[in-house]
mmCIF file of C-alpha atoms in Angstrom:
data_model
loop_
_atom_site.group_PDB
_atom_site.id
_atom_site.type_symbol
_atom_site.label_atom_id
_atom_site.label_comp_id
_atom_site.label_asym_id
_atom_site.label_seq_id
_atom_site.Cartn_x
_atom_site.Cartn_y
_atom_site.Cartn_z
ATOM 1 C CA UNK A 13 0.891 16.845 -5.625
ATOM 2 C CA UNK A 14 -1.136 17.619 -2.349
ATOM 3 C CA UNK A 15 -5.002 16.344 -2.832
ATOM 4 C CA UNK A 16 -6.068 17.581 0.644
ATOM 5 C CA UNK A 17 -5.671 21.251 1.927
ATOM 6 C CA UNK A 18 -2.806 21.165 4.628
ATOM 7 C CA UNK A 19 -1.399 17.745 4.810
ATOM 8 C CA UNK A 20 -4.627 15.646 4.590
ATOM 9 C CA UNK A 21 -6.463 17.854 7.448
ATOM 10 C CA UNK A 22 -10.070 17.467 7.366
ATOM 11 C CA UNK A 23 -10.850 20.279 5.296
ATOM 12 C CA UNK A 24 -12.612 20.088 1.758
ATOM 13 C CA UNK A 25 -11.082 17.823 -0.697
ATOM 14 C CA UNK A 26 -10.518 18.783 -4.240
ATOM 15 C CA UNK A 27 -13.580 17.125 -6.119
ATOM 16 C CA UNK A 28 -11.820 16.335 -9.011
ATOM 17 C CA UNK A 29 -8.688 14.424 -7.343
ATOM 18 C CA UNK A 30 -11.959 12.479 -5.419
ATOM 19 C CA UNK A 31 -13.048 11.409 -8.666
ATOM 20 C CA UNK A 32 -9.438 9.696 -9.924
ATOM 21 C CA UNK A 33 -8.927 8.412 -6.097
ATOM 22 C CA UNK A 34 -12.906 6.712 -7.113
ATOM 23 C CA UNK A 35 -11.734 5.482 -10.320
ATOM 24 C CA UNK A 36 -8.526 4.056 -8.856
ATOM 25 C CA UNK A 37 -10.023 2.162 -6.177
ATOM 26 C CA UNK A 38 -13.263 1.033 -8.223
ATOM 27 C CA UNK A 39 -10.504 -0.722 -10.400
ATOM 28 C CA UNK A 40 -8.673 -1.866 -7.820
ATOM 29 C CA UNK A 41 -11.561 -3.465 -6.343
ATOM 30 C CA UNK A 42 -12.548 -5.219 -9.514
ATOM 31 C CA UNK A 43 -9.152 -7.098 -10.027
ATOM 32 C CA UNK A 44 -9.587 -7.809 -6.481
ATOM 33 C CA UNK A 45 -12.905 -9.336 -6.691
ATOM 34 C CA UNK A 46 -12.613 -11.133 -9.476
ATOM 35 C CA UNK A 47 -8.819 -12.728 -9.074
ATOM 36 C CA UNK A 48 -6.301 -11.136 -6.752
ATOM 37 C CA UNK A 49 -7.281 -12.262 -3.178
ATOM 38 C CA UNK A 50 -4.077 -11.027 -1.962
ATOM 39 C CA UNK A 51 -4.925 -7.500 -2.383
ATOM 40 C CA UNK A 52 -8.318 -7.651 -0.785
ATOM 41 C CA UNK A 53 -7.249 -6.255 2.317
ATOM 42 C CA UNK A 54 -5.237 -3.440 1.049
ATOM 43 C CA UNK A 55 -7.878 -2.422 -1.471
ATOM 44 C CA UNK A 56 -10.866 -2.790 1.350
ATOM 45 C CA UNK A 57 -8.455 -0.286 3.458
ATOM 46 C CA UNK A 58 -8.095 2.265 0.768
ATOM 47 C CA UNK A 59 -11.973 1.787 0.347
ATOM 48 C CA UNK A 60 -12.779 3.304 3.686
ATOM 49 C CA UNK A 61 -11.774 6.698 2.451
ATOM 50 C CA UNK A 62 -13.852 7.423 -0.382
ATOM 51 C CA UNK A 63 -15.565 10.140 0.544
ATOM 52 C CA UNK A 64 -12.256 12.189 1.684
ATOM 53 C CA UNK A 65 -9.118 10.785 0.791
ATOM 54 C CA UNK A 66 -5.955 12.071 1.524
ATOM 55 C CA UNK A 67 -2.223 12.044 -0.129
ATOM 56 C CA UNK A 68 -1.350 9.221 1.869
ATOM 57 C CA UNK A 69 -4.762 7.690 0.499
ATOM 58 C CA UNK A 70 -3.341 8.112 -2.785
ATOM 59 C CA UNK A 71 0.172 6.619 -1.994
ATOM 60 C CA UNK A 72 -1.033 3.760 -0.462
ATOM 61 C CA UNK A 73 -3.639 2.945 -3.702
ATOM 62 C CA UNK A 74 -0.386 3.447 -6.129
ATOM 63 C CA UNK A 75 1.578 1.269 -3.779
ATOM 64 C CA UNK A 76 -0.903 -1.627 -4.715
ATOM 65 C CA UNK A 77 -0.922 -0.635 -8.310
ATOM 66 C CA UNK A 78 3.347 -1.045 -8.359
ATOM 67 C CA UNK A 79 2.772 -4.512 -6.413
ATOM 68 C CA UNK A 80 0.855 -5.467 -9.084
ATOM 69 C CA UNK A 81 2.818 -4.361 -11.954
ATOM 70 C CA UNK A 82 5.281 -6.474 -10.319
ATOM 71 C CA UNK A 83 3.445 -9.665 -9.765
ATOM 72 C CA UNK A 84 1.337 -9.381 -13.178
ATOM 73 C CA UNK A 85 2.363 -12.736 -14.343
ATOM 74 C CA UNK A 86 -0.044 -13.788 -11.068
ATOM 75 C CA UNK A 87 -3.557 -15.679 -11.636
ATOM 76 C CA UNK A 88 -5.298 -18.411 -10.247
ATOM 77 C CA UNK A 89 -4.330 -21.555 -11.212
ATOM 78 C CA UNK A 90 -6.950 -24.495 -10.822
ATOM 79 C CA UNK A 91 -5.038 -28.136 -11.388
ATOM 80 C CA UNK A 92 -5.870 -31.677 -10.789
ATOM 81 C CA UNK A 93 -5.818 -32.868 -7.584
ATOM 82 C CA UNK A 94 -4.678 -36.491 -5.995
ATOM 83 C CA UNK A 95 -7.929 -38.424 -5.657
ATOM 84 C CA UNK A 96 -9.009 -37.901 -1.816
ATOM 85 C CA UNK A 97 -8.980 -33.842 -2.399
ATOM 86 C CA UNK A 98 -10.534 -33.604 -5.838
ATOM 87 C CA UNK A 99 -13.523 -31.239 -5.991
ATOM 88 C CA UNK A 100 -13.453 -31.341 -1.876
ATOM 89 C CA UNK A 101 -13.747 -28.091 -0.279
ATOM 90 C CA UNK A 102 -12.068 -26.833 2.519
ATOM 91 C CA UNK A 103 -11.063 -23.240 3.942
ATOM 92 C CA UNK A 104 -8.957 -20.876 5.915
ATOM 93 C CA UNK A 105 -10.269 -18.174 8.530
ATOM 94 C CA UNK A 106 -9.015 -15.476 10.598
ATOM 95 C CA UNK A 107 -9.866 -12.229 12.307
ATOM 96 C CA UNK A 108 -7.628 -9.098 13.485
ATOM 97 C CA UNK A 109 -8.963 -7.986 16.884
ATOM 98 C CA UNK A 110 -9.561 -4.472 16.980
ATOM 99 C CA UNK A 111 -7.750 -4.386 14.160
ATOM 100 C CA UNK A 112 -9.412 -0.623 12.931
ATOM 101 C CA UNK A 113 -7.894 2.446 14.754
ATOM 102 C CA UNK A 114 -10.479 4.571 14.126
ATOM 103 C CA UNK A 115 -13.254 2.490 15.620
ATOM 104 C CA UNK A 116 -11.647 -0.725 17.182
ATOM 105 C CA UNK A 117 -13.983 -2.708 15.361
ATOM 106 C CA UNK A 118 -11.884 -6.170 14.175
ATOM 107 C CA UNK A 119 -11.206 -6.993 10.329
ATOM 108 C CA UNK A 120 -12.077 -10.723 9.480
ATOM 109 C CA UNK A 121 -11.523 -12.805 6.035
ATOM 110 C CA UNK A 122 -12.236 -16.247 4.560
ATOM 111 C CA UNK A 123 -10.883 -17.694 1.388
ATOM 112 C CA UNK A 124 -12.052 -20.783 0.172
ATOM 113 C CA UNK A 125 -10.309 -23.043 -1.915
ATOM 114 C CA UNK A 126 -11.244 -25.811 -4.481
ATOM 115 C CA UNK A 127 -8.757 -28.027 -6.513
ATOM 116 C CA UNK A 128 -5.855 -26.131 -6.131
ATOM 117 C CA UNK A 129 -7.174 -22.310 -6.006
ATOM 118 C CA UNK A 130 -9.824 -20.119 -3.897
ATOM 119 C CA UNK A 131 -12.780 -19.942 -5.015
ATOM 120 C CA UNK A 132 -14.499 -17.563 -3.237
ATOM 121 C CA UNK A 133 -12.654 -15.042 -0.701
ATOM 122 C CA UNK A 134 -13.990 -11.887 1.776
ATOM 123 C CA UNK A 135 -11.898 -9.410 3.645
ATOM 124 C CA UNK A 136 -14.143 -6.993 5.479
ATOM 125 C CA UNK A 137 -14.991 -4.794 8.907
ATOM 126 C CA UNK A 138 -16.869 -7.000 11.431
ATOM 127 C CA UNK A 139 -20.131 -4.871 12.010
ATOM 128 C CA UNK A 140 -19.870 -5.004 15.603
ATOM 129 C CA UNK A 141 -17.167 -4.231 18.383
ATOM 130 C CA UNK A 142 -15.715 -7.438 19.703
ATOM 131 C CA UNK A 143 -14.631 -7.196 23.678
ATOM 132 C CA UNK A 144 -12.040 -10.839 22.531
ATOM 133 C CA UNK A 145 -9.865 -11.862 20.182
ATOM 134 C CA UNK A 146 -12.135 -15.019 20.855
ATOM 135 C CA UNK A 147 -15.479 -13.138 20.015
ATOM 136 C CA UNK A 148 -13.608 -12.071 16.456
ATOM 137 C CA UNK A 149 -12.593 -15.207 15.632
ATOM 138 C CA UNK A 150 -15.770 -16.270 16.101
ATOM 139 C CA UNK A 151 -18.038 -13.668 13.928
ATOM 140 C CA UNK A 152 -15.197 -14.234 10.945
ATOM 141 C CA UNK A 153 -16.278 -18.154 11.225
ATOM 142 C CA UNK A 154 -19.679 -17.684 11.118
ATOM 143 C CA UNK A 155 -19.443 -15.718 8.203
ATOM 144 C CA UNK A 156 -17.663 -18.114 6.790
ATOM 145 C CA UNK A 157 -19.590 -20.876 7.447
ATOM 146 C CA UNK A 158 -22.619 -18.936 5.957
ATOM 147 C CA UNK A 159 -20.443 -18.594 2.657
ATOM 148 C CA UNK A 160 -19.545 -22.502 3.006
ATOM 149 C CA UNK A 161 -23.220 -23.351 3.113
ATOM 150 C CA UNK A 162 -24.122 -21.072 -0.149
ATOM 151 C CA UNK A 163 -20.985 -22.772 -1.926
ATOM 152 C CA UNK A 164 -21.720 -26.609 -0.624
ATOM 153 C CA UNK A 165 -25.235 -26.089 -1.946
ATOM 154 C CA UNK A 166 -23.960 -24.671 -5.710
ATOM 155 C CA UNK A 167 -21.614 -27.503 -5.591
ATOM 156 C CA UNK A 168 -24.078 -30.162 -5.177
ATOM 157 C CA UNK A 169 -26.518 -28.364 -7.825
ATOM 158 C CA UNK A 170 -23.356 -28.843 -10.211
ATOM 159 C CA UNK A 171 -22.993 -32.456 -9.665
ATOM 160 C CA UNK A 172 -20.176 -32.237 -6.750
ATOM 161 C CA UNK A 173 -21.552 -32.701 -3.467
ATOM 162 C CA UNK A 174 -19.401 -32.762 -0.703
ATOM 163 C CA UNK A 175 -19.903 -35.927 0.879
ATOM 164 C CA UNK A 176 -18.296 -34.793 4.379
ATOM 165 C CA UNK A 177 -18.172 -31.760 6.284
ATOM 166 C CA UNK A 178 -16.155 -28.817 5.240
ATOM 167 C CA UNK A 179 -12.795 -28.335 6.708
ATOM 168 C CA UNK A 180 -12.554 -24.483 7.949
ATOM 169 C CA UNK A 181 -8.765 -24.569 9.013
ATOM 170 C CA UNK A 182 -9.039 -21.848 12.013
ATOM 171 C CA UNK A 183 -5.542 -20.644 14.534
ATOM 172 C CA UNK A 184 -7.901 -20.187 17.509
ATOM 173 C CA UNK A 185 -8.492 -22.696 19.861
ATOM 174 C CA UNK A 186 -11.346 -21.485 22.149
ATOM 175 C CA UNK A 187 -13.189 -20.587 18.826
ATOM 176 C CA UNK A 188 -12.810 -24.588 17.527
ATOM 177 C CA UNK A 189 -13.574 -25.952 21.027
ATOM 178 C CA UNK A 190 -16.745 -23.904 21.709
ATOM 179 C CA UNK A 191 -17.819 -24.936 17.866
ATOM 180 C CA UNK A 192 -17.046 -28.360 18.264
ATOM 181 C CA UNK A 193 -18.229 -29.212 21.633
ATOM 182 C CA UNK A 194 -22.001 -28.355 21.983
ATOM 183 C CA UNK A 195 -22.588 -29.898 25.141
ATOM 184 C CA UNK A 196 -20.583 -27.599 26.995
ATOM 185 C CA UNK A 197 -21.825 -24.609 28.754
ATOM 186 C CA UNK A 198 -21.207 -21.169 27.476
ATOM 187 C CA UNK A 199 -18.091 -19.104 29.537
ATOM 188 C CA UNK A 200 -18.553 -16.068 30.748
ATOM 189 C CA UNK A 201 -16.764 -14.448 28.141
ATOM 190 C CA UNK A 202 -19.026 -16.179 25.467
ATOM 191 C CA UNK A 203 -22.773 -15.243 27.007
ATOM 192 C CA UNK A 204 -23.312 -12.597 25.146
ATOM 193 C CA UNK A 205 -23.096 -14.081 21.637
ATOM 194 C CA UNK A 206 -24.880 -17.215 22.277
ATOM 195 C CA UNK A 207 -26.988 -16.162 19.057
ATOM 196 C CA UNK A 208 -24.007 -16.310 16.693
ATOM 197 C CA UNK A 209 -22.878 -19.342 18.570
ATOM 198 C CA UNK A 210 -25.508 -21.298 18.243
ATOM 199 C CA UNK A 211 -25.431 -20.335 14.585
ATOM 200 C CA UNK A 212 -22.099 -21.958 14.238
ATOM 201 C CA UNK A 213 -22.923 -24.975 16.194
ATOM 202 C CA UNK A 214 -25.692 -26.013 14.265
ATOM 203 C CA UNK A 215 -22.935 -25.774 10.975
ATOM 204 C CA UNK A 216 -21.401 -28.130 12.929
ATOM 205 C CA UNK A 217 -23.960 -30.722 13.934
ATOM 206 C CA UNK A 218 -25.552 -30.594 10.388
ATOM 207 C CA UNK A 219 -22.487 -31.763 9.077
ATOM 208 C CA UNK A 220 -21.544 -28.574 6.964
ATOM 209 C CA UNK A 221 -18.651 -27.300 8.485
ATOM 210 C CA UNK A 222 -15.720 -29.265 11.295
ATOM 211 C CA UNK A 223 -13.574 -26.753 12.348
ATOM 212 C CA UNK A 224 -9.648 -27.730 12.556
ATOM 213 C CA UNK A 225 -6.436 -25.935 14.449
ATOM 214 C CA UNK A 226 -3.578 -24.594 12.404
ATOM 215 C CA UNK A 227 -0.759 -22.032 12.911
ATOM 216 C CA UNK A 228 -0.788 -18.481 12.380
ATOM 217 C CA UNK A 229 1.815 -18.744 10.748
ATOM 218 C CA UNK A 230 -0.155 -21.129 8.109
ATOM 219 C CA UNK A 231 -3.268 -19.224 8.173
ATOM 220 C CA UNK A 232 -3.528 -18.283 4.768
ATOM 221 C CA UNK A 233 -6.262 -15.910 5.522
ATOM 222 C CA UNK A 234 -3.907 -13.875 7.385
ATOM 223 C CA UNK A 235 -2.900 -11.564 4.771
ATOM 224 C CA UNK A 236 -7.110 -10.608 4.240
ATOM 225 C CA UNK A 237 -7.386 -9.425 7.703
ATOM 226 C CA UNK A 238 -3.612 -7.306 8.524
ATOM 227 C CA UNK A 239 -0.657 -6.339 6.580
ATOM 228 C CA UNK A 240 2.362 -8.701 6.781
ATOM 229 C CA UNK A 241 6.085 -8.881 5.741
ATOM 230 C CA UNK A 242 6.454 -9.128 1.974
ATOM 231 C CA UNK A 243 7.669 -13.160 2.676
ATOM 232 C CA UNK A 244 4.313 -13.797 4.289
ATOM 233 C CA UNK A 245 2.045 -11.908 1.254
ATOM 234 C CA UNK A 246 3.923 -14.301 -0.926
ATOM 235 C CA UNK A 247 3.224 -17.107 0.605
ATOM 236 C CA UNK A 248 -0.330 -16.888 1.250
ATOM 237 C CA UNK A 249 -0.565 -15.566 -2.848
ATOM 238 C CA UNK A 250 0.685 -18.287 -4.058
ATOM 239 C CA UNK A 251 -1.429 -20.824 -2.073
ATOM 240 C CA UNK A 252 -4.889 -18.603 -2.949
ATOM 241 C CA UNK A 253 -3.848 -18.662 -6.015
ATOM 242 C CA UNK A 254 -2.574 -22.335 -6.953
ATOM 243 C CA UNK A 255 1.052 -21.563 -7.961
ATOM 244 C CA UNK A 256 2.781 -22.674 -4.587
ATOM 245 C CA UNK A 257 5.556 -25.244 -5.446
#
């Protein structure tokens, strides 16, 4: 079935396929809010095309509909944890630079995790154009911290405080040592943010957040920011979601 004249060229869509591609995707975005993670990026991708989606819109949306027909028995899975992690928060961040064709602006995710699951997760555009993968890195953190703040404070309103900083696990070294050394001058390739970095460094003095190093390759926010080989989707799921053996 073809839902755009001439092989998705830019002329008018058929209204009525515009509404079921709508449909699909509001649906899709739902499970994906409320307890897939792993799908956030795909779904946030087909998003971007509401307006004027094409055939290759549509196969991509029923690609995520087969994964998850195939992974149905997936859910997030909160257990008890040994005694130094219960209730403690801690995170994963990352950031595609220039990650968008269309405008080169970079793609950056967060998921945050609590006794065994996430908790709270984001996969979305960065607003602005970022000239470094460092400058990427670094507006993905700070929106992470800001969600890290709004969560720590919820926390402590339930009765579970964090008593020390929260860990934001992070595969990008300039971004952790500008963060965690404040008495060190801005580079040259950092000037021009000093706003957002300042932001971040005062996470890190007040205690909120302490940035740590880990691999790409253990960057469970990966998969919310690119696509990756199915081994790598499966791996990151299953940690989101708490059923990693």
């Amino acid at each position: 079935k073809t839902y755009l004249n001439n092989n998705d060229s830019p002329k008018e869509p058929i209204k009525k396929d515009v509404k079921v591609y709508q449909q699909l995707l509001g649906s899709l975005m739902y499970v994906s809010c409320g307890t897939r993670p792993d799908i956030a990026f795909a779904v946030n991708s087909c998003a971007q095309y509401m307006q004027n989606p094409g055939h290759s819109h549509f196969t991509a949306a029923k690609h995520i509909l087969r994964y998850l027909k195939a992974t149905r028995e997936a859910k997030l899975t909160y257990s008890k944890q040994p005694p130094e992690m219960a209730n403690v928060l801690y995170g994963f961040v990352d950031a595609d630079h220039a990650g968008s064709p269309e405008d080169r602006k970079s793609v950056g995710g967060f998921v945050l995790m609590l006794n065994g699951a996430a908790i709270s997760w984001s996969s979305r555009k960065i607003k602005v154009v970022a000239i470094s993968s460092f400058e990427s890195e670094w507006y993905s953190a700070s929106i992470a911290g800001c969600e890290v703040e709004v969560v720590r404070r919820l926390l402590e309103e339930v009765g579970r405080e964090q008593k020390k900083p929260t860990v934001l696990f992070e595969d990008n070294a300039a971004c952790i040592y500008t963060a965690m050394n404040p008495d060190k001058p801005f580079g040259q390739r950092s000037k021009h943010i000093d706003t957002r970095i300042f932001k971040l460094r005062e996470y890190v003095n007040d205690g909120v957040l302490e940035l740590k190093k880990v691999c790409s390759a253990g960057n469970v926010a990966d998969c919310l920011t690119k696509a990756l080989p199915r081994e790598q989707v499966a791996k990151a799921r299953d940690h989101m979601l708490g059923t990693k053996t």
